[in-house]
Coordinates of C-alpha atoms in Angstrom, one line a residue:
Chain A
M1 CA 96.9 138.7 88.5
I2 CA 93.6 137.0 88.2
A3 CA 95.2 134.1 86.4
K4 CA 97.7 133.8 89.3
L5 CA 95.0 133.8 91.9
W6 CA 93.0 131.3 89.9
N7 CA 96.0 129.0 89.7
R8 CA 96.6 129.2 93.4
W9 CA 93.0 128.7 94.5
K10 CA 91.3 126.8 91.7
L11 CA 91.1 123.5 93.5
Q12 CA 89.6 125.1 96.6
L13 CA 87.1 127.1 94.5
I14 CA 86.0 124.0 92.6
L15 CA 85.6 122.0 95.9
L16 CA 83.5 124.9 97.3
L17 CA 81.3 125.0 94.2
V18 CA 80.7 121.3 94.4
L19 CA 79.9 121.6 98.1
V20 CA 77.3 124.2 97.3
L21 CA 75.9 122.0 94.6
T22 CA 75.6 119.1 97.1
I23 CA 73.1 121.2 99.0
L24 CA 71.4 122.9 96.1
L25 CA 70.9 120.0 93.6
P26 CA 69.0 117.7 96.0
A27 CA 67.0 120.6 97.4
V28 CA 65.6 121.8 94.1
G29 CA 65.1 118.2 92.9
V30 CA 67.7 118.2 90.0
I31 CA 68.9 115.0 91.4
D32 CA 66.2 112.7 92.7
D33 CA 66.4 110.5 95.8
Y34 CA 67.8 107.5 94.0
I35 CA 70.6 109.4 92.3
N36 CA 71.3 111.1 95.7
L37 CA 71.5 107.7 97.3
V38 CA 73.9 106.4 94.7
L39 CA 76.1 109.4 95.0
K40 CA 76.3 109.0 98.8
Y41 CA 77.2 105.3 98.3
I42 CA 79.9 106.3 95.9
G43 CA 81.3 108.7 98.5
I44 CA 81.2 106.2 101.3
N45 CA 82.8 103.6 99.0
I46 CA 85.6 106.0 98.1
I47 CA 86.4 106.3 101.8
L48 CA 86.4 102.5 102.2
T49 CA 88.5 102.0 99.2
I50 CA 91.2 104.5 100.3
S51 CA 91.1 102.9 103.7
L52 CA 91.8 99.4 102.3
N53 CA 94.2 100.7 99.7
L54 CA 96.5 102.0 102.5
V55 CA 97.0 98.5 103.7
N56 CA 96.7 96.4 100.6
G57 CA 98.1 98.9 98.1
Y58 CA 100.6 101.1 99.8
M59 CA 101.8 98.8 102.5
G60 CA 101.5 95.6 100.4
E61 CA 100.0 93.5 103.2
F62 CA 96.6 91.8 102.7
S63 CA 93.6 92.6 104.8
V64 CA 90.4 90.8 104.0
G65 CA 88.4 91.9 107.0
H66 CA 87.9 95.7 106.8
A67 CA 84.2 95.4 107.0
G68 CA 84.9 94.6 110.7
F69 CA 86.3 98.1 111.2
M70 CA 83.4 99.5 109.3
A71 CA 81.0 97.7 111.7
V72 CA 82.8 99.0 114.7
G73 CA 82.5 102.6 113.4
A74 CA 78.9 102.1 112.4
Y75 CA 77.8 100.7 115.8
T76 CA 79.8 103.2 117.8
A77 CA 78.4 106.2 115.9
S78 CA 74.8 104.8 116.0
L79 CA 74.9 104.0 119.7
L80 CA 76.2 107.5 120.4
T81 CA 73.5 109.1 118.3
V82 CA 70.6 107.1 119.8
L83 CA 71.7 106.7 123.4
V84 CA 74.1 109.5 124.3
V85 CA 73.6 112.6 122.2
P86 CA 70.3 114.5 123.0
E87 CA 68.1 114.5 119.9
A88 CA 68.1 118.2 119.5
L89 CA 71.8 118.3 119.2
N90 CA 72.0 115.4 116.8
P91 CA 72.6 117.4 113.6
F92 CA 75.3 119.6 115.3
L93 CA 77.2 116.8 117.0
F94 CA 77.0 114.5 113.9
P95 CA 80.7 115.2 112.8
L96 CA 81.9 114.3 116.3
V97 CA 79.8 111.2 116.4
I98 CA 81.4 110.1 113.1
I99 CA 84.9 110.9 114.4
A100 CA 84.2 108.9 117.5
G101 CA 83.2 105.9 115.3
G102 CA 86.5 106.3 113.5
V103 CA 88.5 106.6 116.7
V104 CA 87.0 103.4 118.2
A105 CA 87.6 101.5 114.9
G106 CA 91.2 102.9 115.1
I107 CA 91.6 101.5 118.6
F108 CA 90.5 98.1 117.3
G109 CA 93.0 98.4 114.5
L110 CA 95.7 99.1 117.0
G111 CA 94.8 96.0 119.0
L112 CA 94.9 93.9 115.8
A113 CA 98.1 95.5 114.4
F114 CA 100.3 94.9 117.4
P115 CA 100.2 91.1 117.4
S116 CA 99.8 90.8 113.6
F117 CA 102.9 92.7 112.6
R118 CA 105.2 90.7 114.8
T119 CA 105.4 88.3 111.9
R120 CA 105.2 88.7 108.2
G121 CA 103.4 87.3 105.2
D122 CA 99.9 85.8 105.1
Y123 CA 99.4 86.1 108.8
L124 CA 97.5 89.4 108.5
A125 CA 95.0 88.0 106.0
I126 CA 94.1 85.2 108.4
V127 CA 93.9 87.5 111.4
T128 CA 91.7 90.1 109.7
L129 CA 89.5 87.3 108.3
A130 CA 89.0 86.0 111.9
F131 CA 88.5 89.5 113.2
N132 CA 85.7 90.2 110.7
M133 CA 84.0 87.0 111.7
I134 CA 84.4 87.6 115.4
I135 CA 83.0 91.1 115.2
K136 CA 80.0 89.9 113.3
S137 CA 79.3 87.1 115.7
A138 CA 79.9 89.3 118.7
L139 CA 77.4 91.8 117.4
E140 CA 74.9 89.1 116.8
N141 CA 75.2 87.9 120.4
I142 CA 74.9 91.2 122.2
E143 CA 71.2 91.6 122.8
A144 CA 71.5 95.1 124.3
I145 CA 72.4 96.4 120.8
G146 CA 69.8 94.4 119.0
G147 CA 71.7 91.2 118.4
P148 CA 71.0 89.6 115.0
R149 CA 67.9 91.9 114.5
G150 CA 70.2 94.9 114.3
F151 CA 70.1 98.4 115.7
M152 CA 68.0 101.4 114.6
G153 CA 66.7 104.7 115.7
M154 CA 69.3 107.0 114.1
S155 CA 68.0 110.0 112.2
K156 CA 69.0 110.3 108.6
L157 CA 71.9 112.6 109.2
T158 CA 74.1 111.4 106.3
S159 CA 73.5 114.0 103.6
L160 CA 75.3 114.4 100.4
F161 CA 76.9 117.5 101.9
W162 CA 78.4 115.5 104.8
V163 CA 79.5 112.7 102.6
F164 CA 81.3 115.1 100.3
I165 CA 83.0 116.8 103.2
W166 CA 84.3 113.5 104.6
V167 CA 85.5 112.3 101.2
V168 CA 87.5 115.5 100.8
I169 CA 88.9 115.2 104.3
T170 CA 89.8 111.5 103.7
V171 CA 91.5 112.2 100.4
W172 CA 93.4 115.1 101.9
L173 CA 94.6 113.2 105.0
A174 CA 95.5 110.1 103.0
R175 CA 97.4 112.3 100.5
N176 CA 99.3 114.0 103.3
F177 CA 100.1 110.7 104.9
I178 CA 101.3 109.1 101.7
F179 CA 103.6 112.0 100.8
S180 CA 105.2 112.0 104.2
N181 CA 108.1 110.2 105.8
Y182 CA 105.6 107.6 107.1
G183 CA 103.9 107.1 103.8
R184 CA 107.2 106.7 102.0
G185 CA 108.4 104.3 104.7
V186 CA 105.3 102.1 104.3
Q187 CA 105.7 102.0 100.5
S188 CA 109.3 100.9 101.0
I189 CA 108.0 98.1 103.1
R190 CA 105.8 97.0 100.2
E191 CA 108.9 97.1 97.9
D192 CA 111.3 95.2 100.2
E193 CA 110.7 95.0 103.9
T194 CA 114.2 93.8 104.8
A195 CA 115.8 96.5 102.8
A196 CA 113.5 99.1 104.4
G197 CA 114.7 98.1 107.9
L198 CA 118.2 98.3 106.6
V199 CA 117.9 101.9 105.6
S200 CA 116.6 102.9 109.0
V201 CA 112.8 102.6 108.5
N202 CA 111.1 101.6 111.7
T203 CA 109.0 99.0 109.8
R204 CA 106.9 98.1 112.8
Q205 CA 106.0 101.7 113.6
A206 CA 105.1 102.5 109.9
K207 CA 102.9 99.4 109.6
V208 CA 101.0 99.9 112.8
L209 CA 100.5 103.5 112.1
T210 CA 99.2 102.8 108.6
F211 CA 96.9 100.1 109.8
V212 CA 95.4 102.3 112.6
F213 CA 94.8 105.1 110.1
S214 CA 93.2 102.7 107.7
A215 CA 90.9 101.3 110.4
F216 CA 90.0 104.8 111.4
L217 CA 88.9 105.7 107.9
A218 CA 86.8 102.4 107.6
G219 CA 85.2 103.4 110.9
I220 CA 84.3 106.9 109.5
A221 CA 82.7 105.2 106.5
G222 CA 80.8 102.9 108.8
G223 CA 79.3 105.8 110.7
L224 CA 78.2 107.5 107.5
F225 CA 76.7 104.3 106.2
A226 CA 74.7 103.7 109.4
H227 CA 73.3 107.2 109.4
E228 CA 72.2 106.8 105.8
L229 CA 70.4 103.5 106.2
Q230 CA 69.2 104.4 109.7
F231 CA 69.3 100.7 110.4
I232 CA 72.3 98.4 110.7
N233 CA 72.6 94.8 111.4
P234 CA 75.6 92.4 111.7
R235 CA 74.9 91.0 108.3
S236 CA 75.7 94.3 106.7
F237 CA 79.3 93.7 107.6
T238 CA 80.2 90.3 106.5
I239 CA 83.1 89.0 104.4
A240 CA 81.0 89.8 101.3
K241 CA 81.3 93.5 102.2
S242 CA 85.1 93.1 102.7
T243 CA 85.2 91.5 99.3
D244 CA 83.4 94.4 97.7
M245 CA 86.2 96.6 99.2
L246 CA 88.9 94.4 97.7
V247 CA 87.3 94.6 94.3
M248 CA 87.1 98.4 94.4
V249 CA 90.8 98.6 95.4
Y250 CA 92.1 96.2 92.7
L251 CA 89.7 97.7 90.1
G252 CA 91.0 101.2 90.7
G253 CA 94.5 100.2 91.2
I254 CA 96.8 99.6 94.2
G255 CA 98.8 102.5 95.6
S256 CA 96.7 105.2 94.1
L257 CA 94.2 107.7 95.5
G258 CA 92.9 108.6 92.1
G259 CA 92.5 104.9 91.4
S260 CA 90.6 104.4 94.6
I261 CA 88.2 107.2 93.6
L262 CA 87.7 105.7 90.1
G263 CA 87.5 102.1 91.4
A264 CA 84.8 103.0 94.0
T265 CA 82.8 105.0 91.5
T266 CA 82.9 102.4 88.8
F267 CA 82.1 99.6 91.1
T268 CA 79.2 101.4 92.7
V269 CA 77.7 102.5 89.4
V270 CA 78.1 99.1 87.8
S271 CA 76.6 97.2 90.7
E272 CA 73.7 99.5 90.9
G273 CA 73.2 99.1 87.1
L274 CA 73.3 95.3 87.7
R275 CA 70.6 95.6 90.3
S276 CA 68.3 97.4 87.8
L277 CA 69.2 95.0 85.0
L278 CA 68.4 91.9 87.1
Q279 CA 65.1 93.6 88.1
V280 CA 64.1 94.3 84.5
L281 CA 65.0 90.8 83.4
G282 CA 63.2 89.3 86.4
I283 CA 66.2 87.4 87.6
S284 CA 66.9 86.9 91.3
Q285 CA 69.0 89.6 93.0
E286 CA 70.9 86.8 94.6
W287 CA 73.0 86.7 91.4
R288 CA 74.6 90.0 92.4
Q289 CA 76.6 88.0 95.0
V290 CA 78.5 86.4 92.1
F291 CA 79.5 89.7 90.6
A292 CA 82.1 90.9 93.1
P293 CA 84.1 87.7 93.5
L294 CA 84.0 87.0 89.8
M295 CA 85.3 90.5 89.1
L296 CA 88.1 90.0 91.6
I297 CA 89.2 86.9 89.9
L298 CA 89.1 88.5 86.4
L299 CA 91.0 91.5 87.7
M300 CA 93.7 89.4 89.2
L301 CA 94.1 87.4 86.0
F302 CA 93.9 90.2 83.4
R303 CA 94.7 93.5 85.0
P304 CA 96.3 93.1 88.4
K305 CA 97.4 96.8 88.4
G306 CA 93.8 98.0 88.0
I307 CA 92.9 101.2 86.3
M308 CA 95.8 103.3 87.5
G309 CA 97.9 101.2 89.8
L310 CA 100.9 103.0 91.4
R311 CA 100.1 106.2 89.4
E312 CA 98.5 109.3 90.8
W313 CA 96.5 112.3 89.5
R314 CA 98.8 115.3 89.4
F315 CA 96.6 117.6 91.5
L316 CA 96.8 115.1 94.3
I317 CA 100.6 115.2 94.4
P318 CA 102.1 117.9 96.7
Q319 CA 104.1 120.6 94.9
L320 CA 107.4 119.4 96.2
D321 CA 106.9 115.9 94.8
R322 CA 105.6 116.9 91.4
K323 CA 107.8 116.3 88.4
K324 CA 109.5 119.6 87.7
E325 CA 108.8 120.9 84.2
P326 CA 111.7 122.4 82.4
P327 CA 111.5 126.2 82.8
A328 CA 109.1 127.2 80.1
S329 CA 109.7 130.9 79.7
K330 CA 113.5 130.6 79.2
P331 CA 114.2 131.3 75.6
Q332 CA 116.4 128.7 73.9
P333 CA 119.7 130.1 72.7
E334 CA 120.0 130.2 69.0
V335 CA 122.3 127.7 67.6
A336 CA 124.8 129.3 65.3
S337 CA 125.0 127.5 62.0
Chain B
M1 CA 140.5 103.5 117.7
S2 CA 138.3 100.5 117.6
L3 CA 134.9 101.0 115.9
L4 CA 133.4 97.6 115.6
Q5 CA 134.3 94.5 117.6
V6 CA 132.7 91.1 116.8
E7 CA 133.6 88.5 119.4
N8 CA 133.1 84.8 118.9
M9 CA 130.0 85.2 116.8
T10 CA 128.4 81.9 116.0
H11 CA 125.2 81.3 114.1
W12 CA 123.2 78.1 113.5
F13 CA 120.5 77.7 110.8
G14 CA 118.8 74.6 112.3
G15 CA 121.6 72.0 112.2
L16 CA 123.9 74.0 110.0
R17 CA 126.6 76.1 111.5
A18 CA 126.7 79.0 109.1
V19 CA 129.1 81.1 111.0
S20 CA 131.5 79.8 113.5
E21 CA 133.3 81.8 116.2
F22 CA 133.8 84.8 113.9
N23 CA 136.0 87.6 115.3
I24 CA 136.8 90.9 113.8
D25 CA 138.1 94.2 115.2
L26 CA 137.7 97.1 112.9
N27 CA 139.6 100.3 113.5
E28 CA 138.2 103.6 112.5
G29 CA 139.0 104.4 108.9
E30 CA 140.0 100.9 107.9
L31 CA 139.0 99.1 104.8
V32 CA 138.8 95.4 105.4
A33 CA 137.6 92.7 103.1
I34 CA 136.0 89.4 103.8
I35 CA 136.5 86.8 101.1
G36 CA 135.6 83.1 100.7
P37 CA 133.8 80.7 98.4
N38 CA 130.1 80.8 98.0
G39 CA 128.2 79.6 101.1
A40 CA 131.1 80.5 103.3
G41 CA 128.9 82.6 105.5
K42 CA 130.0 86.0 104.5
T43 CA 126.6 87.6 103.9
T44 CA 125.4 85.9 107.1
V45 CA 128.0 87.9 109.0
F46 CA 126.5 91.1 107.6
N47 CA 123.0 89.9 108.5
L48 CA 124.2 89.2 112.0
I49 CA 125.9 92.5 112.5
T50 CA 122.8 94.5 111.2
G51 CA 120.3 92.5 113.3
V52 CA 118.5 90.8 110.4
Y53 CA 119.4 87.6 112.3
R54 CA 120.2 87.3 115.9
P55 CA 123.5 85.5 116.5
T56 CA 123.2 82.2 118.4
E57 CA 126.3 83.2 120.4
G58 CA 128.7 86.0 120.5
K59 CA 128.9 89.8 120.9
V60 CA 128.8 92.7 118.5
V61 CA 130.0 95.9 119.9
F62 CA 129.8 99.1 117.8
Q63 CA 131.2 102.3 119.3
G64 CA 131.2 100.8 122.7
K65 CA 127.5 99.7 122.5
E66 CA 126.2 96.1 122.3
L67 CA 124.1 95.6 119.2
V68 CA 122.9 92.0 119.7
G69 CA 119.1 92.1 120.3
Q70 CA 118.6 95.6 118.9
P71 CA 116.1 96.0 116.1
T72 CA 117.6 96.6 112.6
H73 CA 116.4 100.1 112.2
K74 CA 118.1 101.2 115.4
I75 CA 121.4 99.6 114.5
I76 CA 121.2 101.4 111.1
A77 CA 120.3 104.7 112.7
G78 CA 123.2 104.2 115.1
G79 CA 125.7 104.4 112.2
I80 CA 125.9 101.2 110.2
A81 CA 124.8 101.0 106.6
R82 CA 124.9 98.2 104.1
T83 CA 124.3 97.3 100.5
F84 CA 123.2 94.0 99.1
Q85 CA 124.7 91.3 96.9
N86 CA 121.7 91.3 94.6
I87 CA 120.6 94.9 94.4
R88 CA 117.6 95.6 96.6
L89 CA 116.3 99.0 95.7
F90 CA 112.7 100.1 96.1
R91 CA 112.1 99.4 92.5
E92 CA 108.7 101.1 91.9
L93 CA 109.7 104.2 93.9
T94 CA 111.6 107.1 92.4
V95 CA 115.3 107.6 92.8
M96 CA 114.5 110.6 95.0
D97 CA 112.2 108.6 97.2
N98 CA 114.8 105.8 97.6
I99 CA 117.1 108.4 99.1
R100 CA 114.5 110.2 101.1
I101 CA 113.4 107.0 102.8
A102 CA 116.9 106.5 104.1
N103 CA 116.3 109.7 106.1
Y104 CA 113.5 108.0 108.0
A105 CA 115.3 108.0 111.4
R106 CA 116.2 111.6 111.0
V107 CA 112.6 112.9 110.7
H108 CA 111.1 114.5 113.8
S109 CA 107.6 115.5 112.6
N110 CA 105.1 113.3 114.3
P111 CA 102.3 111.5 112.3
L112 CA 99.7 114.1 113.2
A113 CA 101.9 117.1 112.1
S114 CA 102.6 115.2 108.9
M115 CA 99.0 114.5 108.1
L116 CA 98.0 118.1 108.7
R117 CA 101.0 119.4 106.8
L118 CA 101.9 121.8 109.6
P119 CA 104.5 124.4 108.7
A120 CA 107.3 122.6 110.7
F121 CA 106.5 119.4 108.7
Q122 CA 106.7 121.3 105.4
R123 CA 110.0 122.8 106.4
E124 CA 111.4 119.5 107.3
E125 CA 110.2 117.9 104.0
Q126 CA 111.9 120.7 102.1
E127 CA 115.1 120.1 104.0
I128 CA 115.1 116.4 103.4
Y129 CA 114.3 117.0 99.7
D130 CA 117.2 119.4 99.3
R131 CA 119.6 117.2 101.2
S132 CA 118.6 114.2 99.1
L133 CA 119.1 116.2 95.9
E134 CA 122.5 117.2 97.0
F135 CA 123.2 113.6 97.8
L136 CA 122.1 112.5 94.3
A137 CA 124.4 115.1 92.8
I138 CA 127.4 113.7 94.6
F139 CA 126.7 110.4 92.8
G140 CA 125.8 111.9 89.5
L141 CA 122.2 110.7 89.8
D142 CA 120.4 114.1 90.3
G143 CA 119.2 114.1 86.7
L144 CA 117.3 110.9 87.3
Y145 CA 115.6 111.9 90.5
D146 CA 112.1 111.4 89.2
Q147 CA 112.7 108.0 87.5
P148 CA 111.5 104.8 89.1
A149 CA 114.6 103.0 90.4
R150 CA 113.8 100.0 88.2
N151 CA 114.4 102.1 85.1
L152 CA 118.1 102.7 85.9
P153 CA 120.8 100.7 84.2
Y154 CA 122.6 98.2 86.3
G155 CA 125.7 100.2 87.1
Q156 CA 123.6 103.2 88.2
Q157 CA 121.4 101.0 90.4
R158 CA 124.5 99.9 92.2
R159 CA 125.4 103.6 92.6
L160 CA 122.0 104.4 93.9
E161 CA 122.1 101.6 96.4
I162 CA 125.4 102.9 97.8
A163 CA 124.0 106.4 97.8
R164 CA 120.9 105.2 99.7
A165 CA 123.1 103.4 102.2
L166 CA 125.1 106.6 102.8
A167 CA 122.1 108.8 103.1
T168 CA 121.6 107.2 106.6
S169 CA 124.8 108.9 107.6
P170 CA 126.8 105.8 108.6
K171 CA 130.2 105.6 110.1
L172 CA 130.6 102.0 109.0
L173 CA 129.6 100.8 105.6
L174 CA 129.1 97.1 104.8
L175 CA 129.4 96.4 101.1
D176 CA 128.1 93.0 100.0
E177 CA 129.7 92.1 96.6
P178 CA 129.4 95.5 95.0
A179 CA 131.2 94.4 91.9
A180 CA 128.9 91.4 91.2
G181 CA 127.7 91.4 87.6
M182 CA 130.0 94.3 86.6
N183 CA 132.3 94.4 83.6
P184 CA 135.9 95.4 84.0
A185 CA 135.3 99.0 83.0
E186 CA 132.5 99.3 85.6
I187 CA 134.7 97.7 88.2
V188 CA 137.3 100.4 87.7
Q189 CA 134.6 103.0 88.2
L190 CA 133.3 101.2 91.3
I191 CA 136.8 101.2 92.9
D192 CA 137.0 104.9 92.3
L193 CA 133.6 105.3 93.8
I194 CA 134.4 103.3 96.9
L195 CA 137.6 105.3 97.5
M196 CA 135.8 108.5 96.9
V197 CA 133.0 107.9 99.4
R198 CA 135.4 106.5 101.9
K199 CA 137.3 109.8 101.9
R200 CA 134.4 112.1 101.6
F201 CA 132.2 110.5 104.3
E202 CA 135.1 109.4 106.5
L203 CA 133.9 105.9 106.4
T204 CA 135.2 102.6 107.8
I205 CA 134.4 99.9 105.2
L206 CA 133.9 96.2 105.5
L207 CA 133.7 94.6 102.1
I208 CA 132.6 91.2 100.9
E209 CA 133.9 90.6 97.4
H210 CA 134.7 87.9 94.9
Q211 CA 136.5 90.1 92.4
M212 CA 140.2 89.8 93.4
R213 CA 140.9 92.9 91.4
V214 CA 138.8 94.9 93.8
V215 CA 139.9 93.2 97.0
M216 CA 143.6 93.2 96.3
G217 CA 143.4 96.7 95.0
I218 CA 141.8 98.4 97.9
A219 CA 141.6 96.2 101.0
E220 CA 144.1 96.9 103.8
R221 CA 143.4 93.6 105.5
I222 CA 141.6 90.5 104.4
K223 CA 139.8 87.8 106.3
V224 CA 139.1 84.5 104.5
L225 CA 136.1 82.4 105.5
D226 CA 135.3 78.9 104.4
F227 CA 132.4 76.9 105.7
G228 CA 131.8 79.5 108.4
Q229 CA 135.3 79.2 109.7
T230 CA 138.0 81.9 109.5
I231 CA 140.8 80.2 107.8
A232 CA 143.2 83.1 107.2
E233 CA 143.7 86.7 108.0
G234 CA 146.3 89.2 106.9
T235 CA 147.4 91.8 104.3
P236 CA 146.6 91.1 100.6
R237 CA 150.1 89.9 100.0
E238 CA 150.0 87.5 102.9
I239 CA 146.7 86.1 101.8
Q240 CA 147.8 85.7 98.2
N241 CA 150.6 83.5 99.4
N242 CA 148.7 81.5 102.1
P243 CA 148.5 77.9 101.0
R244 CA 145.2 77.2 102.8
V245 CA 143.6 80.1 101.0
I246 CA 144.9 79.0 97.7
E247 CA 143.5 75.6 98.3
A248 CA 140.1 76.7 99.6
Y249 CA 139.5 79.6 97.3
L250 CA 142.0 81.0 95.0
G251 CA 143.0 77.5 93.8
E252 CA 139.4 76.8 92.7
E253 CA 139.5 79.8 90.5
E254 CA 142.8 78.9 88.9
T255 CA 141.5 75.5 87.9
A256 CA 138.2 76.9 86.8

């Protein structure tokens, strides 16, 4: 009985336990501010990686400008917090503010997806690259939101607690999407777009939908990022940021949520480690700029599938889609000799 | 009753006329073959019917509806399915997913219901899963449901491709050289398979094929294309004795 209940609810229980720990551990000082910060970055990066993996991994297109969507989410959420939401309500409306950032980023995604998916191939890479640059330049030129100096005044609302909740929501939504008609459709596009259309997949619909969802998630991550730093400027959302996302996707592995989690975690920890190392050695932090692009090249050369490309952790696969194990309790008939 | 009418369909690739004034009238339940040397424009005809290309000129009418200008997925959902000369499965996806994807047009759950896994969505998922498993059983592939399609041997990949096409519930099946790359034993199995699905799913079949054994064995009518032109049309016996056909096509094989 207990075993049965445990089997049914263990995932929920573990998540709840971790959720309690995200409040408890920082409060009692078991994890210090620095570790806390790194954990939050890991969470935000997981959301970003899943976002980009939907497009580059599951759909098989190539976006190189997702930092643009992150910027839209970050600015939208920050402007709402500072200019619209009364300060007393800030902590309570924080989830809504984050969602609003995601929705506006999603709308930008829709605007970009419609013209881009009229054609195929490398077009999306060029369009997203241009989009990223346009967003950055636009933000630099709008004085009302700080221009190149950036925007500040948000309170530090991004706690480990909220990051964890958003990571769980992201993984859950993405999982549900992937294991649905639309998710399968989008993967068939990656495999063979013409054949997908020829077995009744509405390829345009599946692509637009995936792209909008992806942009939404990048916007969510942007909002969380902004309320962690309490200060954003256009330079936080350059192509370099998009490159980081690419590295995390290809490191973890395309077409895998588990891979996205591993890729984001590894990348964040390694690049934080690199920061400390450079500091100790007294080398300029500028060298960190070399790290991500170099890693991308090495990955493409030596391990294009990443840590777990096209594979998934079993607990992330819905019951219906799991490999059925042969009935275990059934006794094998004795073979008469 | 007429199921598909193609009238004066012409297609240009730049300066090359790939298909020239192609006509065909398919009656319900017929099995018609298109033959012709390589580059005669046979596959292009399939691509034009299914909306992969838009014909430069001409009409395609299926069940009384004009197809030219409609997107591919609508044409397929409307009752036409096809397979490919070189197998085009979703290689990294499982056998089950290859079949489930062919149910795309049948799914009603909207994206939001899917992402929240609402009960109606879960019911539909189960239905599609069960339906697909039944489908795989018909083709003897149910034991392989969790294998990536690329792991299947060649003959079974052909089978899966036909199964996937039929999972869209077509009335008209377009088979593009299904016997390509098969040995004689596999060809015999293939002929059985084609005749089986034709009966079971009440299909009308348009077949492109090089293997004379297949064409002469099962086609009721044959059209012969050469350089985009229809050079002959008739029963297998008439085609076998047509001097133009022998010159353009069969003759080549004899000297080869």
